[in-house]
Coordinates of C-alpha atoms in Angstrom, one line a residue:
Chain F
M82 CA 125.6 82.3 115.9
S83 CA 125.4 82.3 112.1
A84 CA 123.6 85.1 110.1
P85 CA 120.1 85.4 111.5
L86 CA 117.1 84.8 109.2
L87 CA 115.9 88.4 109.7
H88 CA 117.7 91.4 111.0
A89 CA 116.1 94.8 111.2
A90 CA 118.2 97.7 112.2
D91 CA 116.8 101.2 113.1
V92 CA 113.9 100.9 110.7
R93 CA 111.9 104.1 110.3
K94 CA 108.8 104.8 108.3
T95 CA 107.0 108.0 107.8
F96 CA 103.9 108.6 105.7
V97 CA 103.1 111.9 104.2
V98 CA 99.5 112.8 105.1
R99 CA 97.5 115.8 104.0
D100 CA 94.8 117.4 106.1
E101 CA 91.6 119.0 104.6
S102 CA 93.4 122.2 103.9
G103 CA 96.0 120.3 101.9
R104 CA 98.8 120.9 104.3
R105 CA 101.6 118.3 104.3
D106 CA 102.2 116.5 107.5
E107 CA 104.3 113.6 108.4
L108 CA 103.1 110.6 110.3
V109 CA 105.7 108.5 111.9
A110 CA 104.6 104.9 111.8
A111 CA 107.8 103.3 112.9
D112 CA 110.8 104.9 114.6
G113 CA 114.1 103.2 115.2
V114 CA 112.8 99.6 115.3
S115 CA 115.5 97.0 115.6
F116 CA 115.1 93.3 116.1
T117 CA 116.5 89.9 115.1
L118 CA 114.8 86.7 114.3
A119 CA 116.7 83.4 114.2
T120 CA 116.1 80.7 111.6
G121 CA 113.0 78.8 112.6
G122 CA 112.3 81.2 115.4
S123 CA 109.0 82.9 116.3
L124 CA 108.7 86.5 117.1
A125 CA 105.6 88.4 118.1
L126 CA 105.0 92.0 117.4
V127 CA 102.4 93.3 119.8
G128 CA 100.8 96.6 120.5
E129 CA 97.6 98.5 120.2
S130 CA 96.1 99.7 116.9
G131 CA 98.3 102.3 115.2
S132 CA 101.4 101.2 117.0
G133 CA 103.3 100.5 113.8
K134 CA 103.3 96.7 114.0
T135 CA 101.6 96.1 110.6
T136 CA 103.9 98.7 109.0
I137 CA 107.0 96.8 110.2
A138 CA 105.5 93.5 108.9
R139 CA 104.8 95.1 105.5
I140 CA 108.4 96.5 105.3
V141 CA 109.8 93.0 106.1
A142 CA 107.6 91.5 103.4
G143 CA 108.8 94.1 101.0
L144 CA 105.4 95.7 100.4
E145 CA 106.6 99.0 101.8
T146 CA 110.0 100.5 101.6
P147 CA 111.5 101.9 104.8
S148 CA 112.2 105.6 105.1
G149 CA 115.3 104.8 107.0
G150 CA 117.3 101.9 108.4
T151 CA 117.9 98.4 106.9
V152 CA 116.1 95.1 106.8
E153 CA 118.3 92.1 106.0
L154 CA 117.0 88.7 105.1
L155 CA 119.6 85.9 105.3
G156 CA 122.3 88.6 105.3
E157 CA 120.9 90.2 102.1
A158 CA 119.6 93.8 102.4
R159 CA 116.2 94.5 101.0
T160 CA 116.2 97.2 98.4
G161 CA 113.2 99.0 97.0
G162 CA 112.3 99.7 93.4
R163 CA 112.2 97.5 90.4
V164 CA 113.7 94.1 90.7
S165 CA 114.5 91.4 88.2
R166 CA 112.4 88.3 87.8
A167 CA 115.0 86.1 89.5
V168 CA 115.2 88.4 92.5
R169 CA 111.5 88.6 92.8
K170 CA 111.2 84.8 92.8
R171 CA 114.0 84.4 95.3
R172 CA 112.4 86.9 97.7
A173 CA 109.1 85.0 97.3
R174 CA 110.8 81.9 98.5
Q175 CA 112.1 83.7 101.6
V176 CA 109.1 85.6 102.9
Q177 CA 105.4 85.0 102.6
M178 CA 102.6 86.8 104.4
V179 CA 99.1 86.1 105.6
F180 CA 96.8 89.1 105.9
Q181 CA 94.2 90.1 108.4
D182 CA 91.2 90.3 106.2
P183 CA 90.0 86.8 105.2
Y184 CA 87.5 88.3 102.8
G185 CA 90.0 90.3 100.7
S186 CA 92.9 87.8 100.9
L187 CA 91.8 85.6 98.0
D188 CA 90.9 86.3 94.4
P189 CA 87.1 85.8 94.4
R190 CA 87.3 84.3 90.9
Q191 CA 89.8 81.6 91.7
T192 CA 89.1 78.3 93.1
V193 CA 91.1 77.2 96.1
A194 CA 93.1 74.7 94.0
A195 CA 93.8 77.2 91.3
C196 CA 95.0 79.8 93.8
V197 CA 97.6 77.4 95.3
E198 CA 98.5 75.9 91.9
E199 CA 99.3 79.3 90.4
V200 CA 102.0 79.8 93.0
L201 CA 103.4 76.3 92.4
R202 CA 103.5 76.8 88.7
E203 CA 105.5 80.0 89.1
H204 CA 108.1 78.4 91.3
F205 CA 108.5 74.7 90.6
D206 CA 109.1 72.7 87.4
G207 CA 106.9 69.8 88.3
D208 CA 104.2 68.7 85.9
R209 CA 100.5 69.0 86.4
C210 CA 100.2 65.7 88.1
W211 CA 102.8 66.7 90.7
R212 CA 101.2 70.0 91.2
R213 CA 97.8 68.4 91.9
E214 CA 99.3 66.2 94.5
R215 CA 101.2 69.0 96.1
V216 CA 98.0 71.1 96.3
A217 CA 96.2 68.2 97.9
S218 CA 99.0 67.8 100.5
L219 CA 99.1 71.5 101.2
L220 CA 95.4 71.7 101.8
Q221 CA 95.6 68.7 104.0
Q222 CA 98.4 70.3 105.9
V223 CA 96.3 73.4 106.8
G224 CA 93.3 71.3 107.7
L225 CA 91.2 71.7 104.6
E226 CA 89.3 68.8 103.0
E227 CA 89.5 67.6 99.4
R228 CA 86.1 68.9 98.6
H229 CA 87.2 72.5 99.3
A230 CA 89.7 72.4 96.4
D231 CA 87.2 73.2 93.7
Q232 CA 85.3 75.8 95.7
R233 CA 85.5 79.6 95.3
P234 CA 86.2 81.8 98.3
R235 CA 82.5 82.9 98.4
R236 CA 81.5 79.5 99.7
L237 CA 84.2 79.3 102.4
S238 CA 84.0 80.6 106.0
G239 CA 86.5 83.1 107.3
G240 CA 88.6 80.4 109.0
Q241 CA 88.7 78.3 105.8
R242 CA 89.8 81.3 103.8
Q243 CA 92.6 82.0 106.2
R244 CA 93.6 78.3 105.9
V245 CA 93.7 78.7 102.1
A246 CA 95.8 81.9 102.5
I247 CA 98.2 80.0 104.7
A248 CA 98.4 77.1 102.2
R249 CA 99.2 79.5 99.4
A250 CA 101.9 81.1 101.5
L251 CA 103.4 77.7 102.4
A252 CA 103.4 76.6 98.7
V253 CA 106.7 78.3 98.0
E254 CA 108.2 76.7 101.2
P255 CA 109.2 80.1 102.6
R256 CA 111.8 80.6 105.4
L257 CA 109.7 83.2 107.1
L258 CA 105.9 83.5 107.4
I259 CA 104.5 86.8 108.4
L260 CA 101.1 86.5 110.1
D261 CA 99.5 89.9 110.2
E262 CA 96.6 89.6 112.7
A263 CA 95.9 86.4 110.7
V264 CA 93.6 85.0 113.3
S265 CA 92.1 88.2 114.7
A266 CA 89.1 88.2 112.4
L267 CA 88.1 84.7 113.3
D268 CA 85.8 83.7 116.1
V269 CA 87.3 82.1 119.2
S270 CA 86.8 78.4 118.5
V271 CA 88.0 78.7 114.9
Q272 CA 90.9 80.9 116.1
A273 CA 92.0 78.1 118.5
Q274 CA 91.9 75.5 115.6
V275 CA 94.0 77.7 113.3
I276 CA 96.5 78.5 116.1
N277 CA 97.0 74.8 116.9
M278 CA 97.5 74.3 113.1
L279 CA 100.1 77.0 113.0
V280 CA 102.0 75.7 116.0
E281 CA 102.0 72.3 114.4
L282 CA 103.1 73.7 111.1
R283 CA 106.1 75.4 112.6
R284 CA 107.1 72.2 114.4
T285 CA 106.9 70.1 111.2
T286 CA 108.3 72.5 108.6
G287 CA 110.7 74.7 110.6
V288 CA 109.3 77.9 109.1
A289 CA 109.9 81.0 111.2
F290 CA 107.0 83.2 112.3
L291 CA 106.7 86.9 112.5
F292 CA 103.5 87.1 114.3
V293 CA 101.7 90.4 114.4
S294 CA 98.9 90.6 117.0
H295 CA 97.2 92.7 119.6
D296 CA 96.0 89.5 121.3
L297 CA 98.5 88.7 124.1
G298 CA 96.9 85.4 124.9
V299 CA 97.4 84.1 121.3
V300 CA 100.9 85.5 121.3
R301 CA 101.8 83.4 124.3
Q302 CA 100.7 80.2 122.5
V303 CA 102.4 80.8 119.2
T304 CA 105.7 82.7 119.8
E305 CA 108.9 82.3 121.8
D306 CA 110.0 86.0 121.6
C307 CA 108.1 89.1 121.8
L308 CA 108.4 92.7 120.9
V309 CA 106.1 95.3 122.4
M310 CA 105.5 98.4 120.2
H311 CA 103.9 101.7 121.2
R312 CA 103.6 104.6 118.9
G313 CA 106.1 103.3 116.4
R314 CA 108.8 102.5 119.0
V315 CA 109.8 99.3 120.6
V316 CA 109.2 99.6 124.3
E317 CA 110.1 96.2 125.5
A318 CA 111.6 93.0 124.0
G319 CA 112.4 89.6 125.3
P320 CA 111.2 86.0 125.6
T321 CA 107.4 86.0 125.4
A322 CA 106.8 84.3 128.8
D323 CA 109.1 86.8 130.6
V324 CA 107.6 89.9 128.9
L325 CA 104.1 88.8 129.6
D326 CA 104.7 87.5 133.2
H327 CA 107.1 90.2 134.4
P328 CA 106.6 93.3 132.2
A329 CA 109.2 95.9 132.9
D330 CA 107.8 98.7 130.9
A331 CA 104.8 100.7 132.1
Y332 CA 103.0 100.5 128.7
T333 CA 103.3 96.7 128.6
Q334 CA 101.9 96.5 132.1
R335 CA 98.9 98.6 131.1
L336 CA 98.5 96.5 128.0
L337 CA 98.5 93.3 130.1
S338 CA 96.1 94.8 132.7
A339 CA 93.6 95.5 129.8
I340 CA 93.2 91.7 129.1
P341 CA 89.8 90.6 130.3
R342 CA 90.0 87.7 132.8
P343 CA 87.9 86.3 135.6
G344 CA 87.2 88.9 138.2
W345 CA 88.4 91.7 136.0
Q346 CA 87.0 95.1 136.5
P347 CA 87.3 97.2 133.3
R348 CA 88.8 100.6 134.0
R349 CA 87.1 103.6 132.6
R350 CA 88.9 104.9 129.5
T351 CA 90.9 107.8 130.6
A352 CA 93.6 109.9 129.0
E353 CA 96.0 108.1 131.3
V354 CA 95.3 104.7 129.7
S355 CA 95.6 105.7 126.1
D356 CA 98.4 108.2 126.6
A357 CA 101.9 107.4 127.8
Chain Z
M504 CA 70.1 114.8 69.2
S505 CA 73.2 115.5 71.2
A506 CA 76.0 113.7 72.9
L507 CA 74.6 112.1 76.0
P508 CA 76.9 112.2 79.0
L509 CA 77.6 108.6 80.0
P510 CA 76.4 107.9 83.5
P511 CA 79.1 106.2 85.4
V512 CA 78.3 102.6 86.2
A513 CA 78.8 103.1 89.9
A514 CA 75.5 105.1 90.0
F515 CA 73.6 101.9 89.4
R516 CA 73.8 100.1 92.7
G517 CA 71.6 97.4 94.0
R518 CA 69.0 98.8 96.4
G519 CA 69.8 98.5 100.1
G520 CA 72.1 95.4 99.9
R521 CA 69.3 93.3 98.5
A522 CA 70.6 89.9 97.4
V523 CA 71.3 89.7 93.7
R524 CA 68.7 87.5 92.1
S525 CA 69.7 84.5 90.1
L526 CA 70.0 84.9 86.4
A527 CA 66.7 83.1 85.7
E528 CA 64.8 85.5 88.1
D529 CA 66.3 88.7 86.6
K530 CA 63.6 89.3 84.1
L531 CA 64.8 92.7 83.1
L532 CA 68.2 91.4 82.3
L533 CA 66.8 88.4 80.3
A534 CA 64.4 90.6 78.4
S535 CA 66.9 93.3 77.5
G536 CA 69.5 90.7 76.7
A537 CA 67.0 88.9 74.4
V538 CA 66.2 92.2 72.6
C539 CA 69.8 93.0 72.1
V540 CA 70.5 89.5 70.7
A541 CA 67.5 89.7 68.5
I542 CA 68.6 93.1 67.1
V543 CA 72.1 91.8 66.4
A544 CA 70.7 88.6 64.8
L545 CA 68.4 90.7 62.6
A546 CA 71.4 92.9 61.5
L547 CA 73.5 89.8 60.6
L548 CA 70.7 87.8 58.9
G549 CA 68.7 90.8 57.6
P550 CA 69.5 90.5 53.9
L551 CA 68.3 86.9 54.0
L552 CA 65.0 87.9 55.4
A553 CA 64.3 90.9 53.2
S554 CA 62.6 90.2 49.9
G555 CA 63.6 93.1 47.7
S556 CA 66.6 95.3 47.2
P557 CA 67.1 98.2 49.6
S558 CA 68.0 100.6 46.8
R559 CA 65.3 99.7 44.3
T560 CA 63.5 103.0 43.6
S561 CA 60.0 103.4 42.1
I562 CA 58.5 106.8 41.7
L563 CA 55.0 105.3 41.3
E564 CA 55.2 103.8 44.8
A565 CA 56.5 106.8 46.7
N566 CA 55.4 107.5 50.2
L567 CA 53.0 104.5 50.5
G568 CA 51.5 103.6 53.8
S569 CA 52.0 100.1 55.3
S570 CA 50.6 97.3 53.2
S571 CA 51.2 93.5 52.8
Q572 CA 53.7 94.4 50.1
H573 CA 55.5 97.1 52.0
W574 CA 55.2 96.3 55.7
L575 CA 56.3 99.7 56.9
G576 CA 55.5 101.6 53.7
T577 CA 57.9 103.3 51.3
D578 CA 60.0 106.4 51.4
A579 CA 59.9 109.4 49.1
L580 CA 61.8 107.5 46.4
G581 CA 59.5 104.5 46.7
R582 CA 62.1 102.3 48.5
D583 CA 60.8 99.7 50.9
I584 CA 61.4 101.0 54.4
F585 CA 61.4 97.6 56.1
T586 CA 64.1 96.3 53.8
R587 CA 66.1 99.4 54.2
L588 CA 65.9 99.1 58.0
L589 CA 67.2 95.5 57.9
Y590 CA 70.0 96.4 55.6
G591 CA 70.8 99.6 57.5
A592 CA 71.1 97.7 60.8
R593 CA 74.5 96.4 59.9
L594 CA 75.9 99.8 59.2
S595 CA 74.1 101.3 62.2
L596 CA 75.4 98.7 64.7
A597 CA 78.9 98.1 63.2
G598 CA 79.9 101.7 63.9
P599 CA 79.1 101.7 67.6
A600 CA 80.5 98.2 67.9
L601 CA 83.8 99.3 66.6
I602 CA 83.8 102.4 68.8
I603 CA 83.1 100.4 71.9
A604 CA 85.7 97.7 71.0
V605 CA 88.4 100.3 70.6
S606 CA 87.5 102.6 73.5
T607 CA 87.0 99.6 75.9
V608 CA 90.4 98.1 75.1
L609 CA 92.2 101.5 75.3
G610 CA 90.3 102.7 78.3
T611 CA 90.6 99.5 80.3
G612 CA 94.3 99.1 79.4
A613 CA 95.1 102.7 80.3
A614 CA 93.2 102.6 83.6
I615 CA 94.7 99.3 84.8
T616 CA 98.2 100.4 83.8
A617 CA 97.8 103.7 85.6
V618 CA 96.4 102.1 88.8
W619 CA 99.1 99.4 88.8
V620 CA 102.1 101.7 88.2
G621 CA 100.6 104.6 90.3
G622 CA 102.6 107.7 91.1
R623 CA 103.4 110.0 88.3
V624 CA 101.9 107.8 85.5
E625 CA 98.6 107.8 87.3
R626 CA 98.7 111.6 87.7
V627 CA 99.5 112.1 84.0
L628 CA 96.7 109.8 82.9
N629 CA 94.3 111.7 85.1
R630 CA 95.2 115.0 83.5
V631 CA 94.9 113.5 80.0
L632 CA 91.4 112.2 80.9
D633 CA 90.4 115.6 82.2
V634 CA 91.5 117.2 78.9
L635 CA 89.6 114.6 76.8
F636 CA 86.5 115.1 79.0
A637 CA 86.5 118.7 78.1
F638 CA 85.8 117.9 74.4
P639 CA 82.2 117.3 73.6
A640 CA 82.2 114.0 71.7
L641 CA 80.0 115.2 68.9
L642 CA 82.0 118.4 68.3
F643 CA 85.2 116.4 68.3
A644 CA 83.7 114.1 65.7
I645 CA 82.7 117.0 63.5
L646 CA 86.3 118.3 63.8
V647 CA 87.8 115.0 62.7
V648 CA 85.3 114.7 59.8
A649 CA 86.4 118.1 58.7
I650 CA 89.9 116.8 58.5
L651 CA 89.4 113.3 57.2
G652 CA 86.2 113.8 55.2
T653 CA 82.8 112.2 55.6
G654 CA 82.2 108.5 55.8
L655 CA 82.2 106.0 58.6
V656 CA 85.9 106.0 59.3
A657 CA 86.3 109.6 60.6
P658 CA 83.4 109.5 63.1
V659 CA 84.4 106.1 64.3
I660 CA 88.0 107.2 65.0
A661 CA 86.8 110.4 66.7
L662 CA 84.2 108.7 68.9
S663 CA 86.6 105.9 69.8
I664 CA 88.9 108.5 71.3
A665 CA 86.1 110.5 72.8
Y666 CA 84.6 107.4 74.6
T667 CA 87.9 106.2 75.9
P668 CA 88.0 108.4 79.0
Y669 CA 84.5 107.3 80.0
M670 CA 85.6 103.7 80.0
A671 CA 88.9 104.6 81.7
R672 CA 87.3 106.6 84.5
V673 CA 84.9 103.8 85.5
V674 CA 87.5 101.0 85.2
R675 CA 90.0 103.1 87.1
S676 CA 87.9 103.5 90.2
V677 CA 87.1 99.8 90.3
A678 CA 90.6 98.7 89.6
R679 CA 91.9 101.0 92.3
R680 CA 89.6 99.3 94.8
E681 CA 90.8 95.9 93.6
R682 CA 94.4 96.9 93.8
S683 CA 94.1 97.8 97.4
L684 CA 92.8 94.3 98.4
P685 CA 95.3 92.0 100.2
Y686 CA 95.0 89.3 97.6
I687 CA 96.9 91.5 95.1
D688 CA 99.6 92.0 97.8
A689 CA 99.7 88.2 98.1
C690 CA 100.2 87.8 94.4
Q691 CA 103.1 90.2 94.5
L692 CA 104.7 88.4 97.4
A693 CA 104.2 85.1 95.5
G694 CA 106.5 86.6 92.9
L695 CA 104.0 86.8 90.1
S696 CA 104.8 89.2 87.3
S697 CA 103.0 92.5 87.0
W698 CA 101.6 91.4 83.7
R699 CA 100.1 88.3 85.2
I700 CA 98.6 90.0 88.2
C701 CA 97.0 92.7 86.0
S702 CA 95.7 90.3 83.3
R703 CA 94.8 87.3 85.4
H704 CA 93.6 88.9 88.6
I705 CA 92.7 92.6 88.3
L706 CA 91.2 92.4 84.8
P707 CA 88.8 89.5 85.4
N708 CA 87.7 91.2 88.6
V709 CA 86.9 94.5 86.9
F710 CA 85.4 92.8 83.9
G711 CA 81.8 92.8 85.1
V712 CA 81.9 96.6 85.3
V713 CA 83.7 96.9 81.9
R714 CA 81.0 94.8 80.3
A715 CA 78.2 96.9 81.9
Q716 CA 79.8 100.2 80.9
A717 CA 80.5 98.9 77.4
S718 CA 76.8 98.1 77.0
I719 CA 75.6 101.5 78.2
A720 CA 78.2 103.2 76.0
F721 CA 77.1 101.2 73.0
G722 CA 73.7 103.0 73.2
A723 CA 75.3 106.4 73.5
A724 CA 77.6 105.7 70.6
L725 CA 74.7 104.6 68.4
I726 CA 72.9 107.9 69.1
D727 CA 76.1 109.9 68.4
L728 CA 76.7 108.1 65.2
A729 CA 73.1 108.5 64.1
A730 CA 73.3 112.2 64.9
I731 CA 76.4 112.5 62.8
S732 CA 74.7 110.7 59.9
F733 CA 71.6 113.0 60.4
L734 CA 73.8 116.0 60.1
G735 CA 75.1 114.5 56.8
L736 CA 78.7 114.0 58.1
G737 CA 78.6 110.2 58.2
V738 CA 77.9 107.7 55.5
S739 CA 76.6 109.2 52.3
P740 CA 73.0 109.1 51.0
P741 CA 72.4 106.0 48.8
A742 CA 73.5 103.8 51.8
A743 CA 70.9 102.6 54.2
E744 CA 71.6 103.7 57.8
W745 CA 69.2 104.5 60.6
G746 CA 70.4 108.1 61.3
L747 CA 70.5 108.8 57.6
M748 CA 67.0 107.5 57.2
V749 CA 65.7 109.8 59.9
A750 CA 67.4 112.7 58.0
N751 CA 66.1 111.5 54.7
G752 CA 62.5 111.0 56.0
S753 CA 62.4 114.5 57.6
T754 CA 61.2 116.0 54.3
A755 CA 58.5 113.5 53.8
L756 CA 57.6 114.0 57.5
L757 CA 56.8 117.7 56.7
N758 CA 54.7 116.6 53.8
G759 CA 52.6 114.3 56.0
Y760 CA 54.4 111.0 55.5
P761 CA 56.1 110.3 58.8
Q762 CA 56.7 106.5 58.2
E763 CA 60.4 106.6 57.4
C764 CA 61.3 108.9 60.3
L765 CA 59.2 107.0 62.8
A766 CA 60.5 103.5 61.7
A767 CA 64.1 104.5 61.8
G768 CA 63.7 106.5 65.0
A769 CA 61.9 103.6 66.7
C770 CA 64.8 101.3 65.7
I771 CA 67.3 103.6 67.3
V772 CA 65.2 104.1 70.5
V773 CA 64.5 100.3 70.9
T774 CA 68.2 99.5 70.4
V775 CA 69.5 102.2 72.8
V776 CA 67.0 101.4 75.5
A777 CA 67.7 97.6 75.3
F778 CA 71.5 98.1 75.6
N779 CA 71.1 100.7 78.4
L780 CA 68.9 98.4 80.4
L781 CA 71.2 95.4 79.8
G782 CA 74.1 97.6 80.9
E783 CA 72.3 98.7 84.0
R784 CA 71.4 95.2 85.1
L785 CA 74.9 94.0 84.4
A786 CA 76.2 96.8 86.6
V787 CA 73.9 96.0 89.4
R788 CA 74.9 92.3 89.2
S789 CA 78.6 93.0 89.2
E790 CA 78.1 95.3 92.3
G791 CA 76.0 92.8 94.1
R792 CA 78.6 90.0 93.6
R793 CA 81.1 91.4 96.0

């Protein structure tokens, strides 16, 4: 197998937190996380809130620097600190990210078209006419209509905003798209539409997905591989179907048994459920 | 008169999440805006409207009440008060305008830079602001006047520096909130330069607050400058300026001729109230827009 698209080895991230009395304390958000994502693959990061999945996603995107371990994209290690314009642009072409909050993901002052066009202008030499066509085709690709192009985010629904965020991310034609709870804030019917659109996107463009979610049902639809995280550690990894159908780890089993389904009796919240 | 502490814009919030009314319905904003525009227009066009010269003295016509010839009466030297107010408007408004222009640019620039770079730069800026806050603006202005001499330049320089932290503090808090939103992360991931993100994304999104705070600070700067003129540290006597006119008229006031003090004082009050109300409404609107 050639160099994988993404390889994370022993990634560790600690945050320094201070309590009311000002005492320093360390919060371990990720501890010894390793995984590999092949070109065009799709990997899910699942786990409950606070399990460190978003931290891993942000490290892969380059928005956080790991406290330890390495992240390699196309065989090139990510380094923190200041980078040149050329490196910045090359990284943008490698990884893009869609965020959880549809309301904060777009500049409230920019129209949909301007938002996507700004990215195009930064990365491609095409003239205005080319950009306009490209914007139109990107919006079409994510299921938006032409009339949305001149609207500001205020007038768009949550689902439409996430589509714009996805179009903006796709504008640079990235190799890897990180979706950080990208559909969690949407209501179920809109969620289903966006998920179908994402599956279709990956089929047509060959972009790889790093799909962060707490929703196991969605994970099954979108990803082939799956990584279960609990308290900053990977507790189980493997093909999504195997992990979800035959969970080996006790935590994964509890996570699965917490999914509401017909005839399901919610268990009382006990220390046993939230604690390992 | 003393240096008014500037209330931070964040204090003016729309009540209970009430929807922000459309521009046409916001009567207070329109009214205060209209008064501000009228004041500025009078300052610019004043000399065209006034009949006589602001410095023509006439001992025979000293301390006259209002008449068809002298609408607001005359001062102790027989100069027409209305004419002097019109001519004085330019000087009285130009000073605060300069102060606000300089302190807005410096304060906003410093705040956005600090928020963007973060870390040590932000901590250093916070300490510098704390030190500047510790100086009373008026005292600082008097100090600079003592060094550079009286006139318009020294107080304007001093107050520009003194007002910068007020702008910076307000912009910093809004810029920090903006910085934490995911669309800024998205801009970074898209490979946009820091300059572009700050100037094209953060700045336009904090501009509503900048505009509101600038309007409120304009009123405070006008009062401070008038106070400096009143104390005799600003522009020198033959010139027409509102603060100076209040000082000038104080002798006549004690002799039973309050017209100069009242007229100049009223000009200051109307202008300050109009700019404060405008700033307050702008602040409420920029809050409600999110």
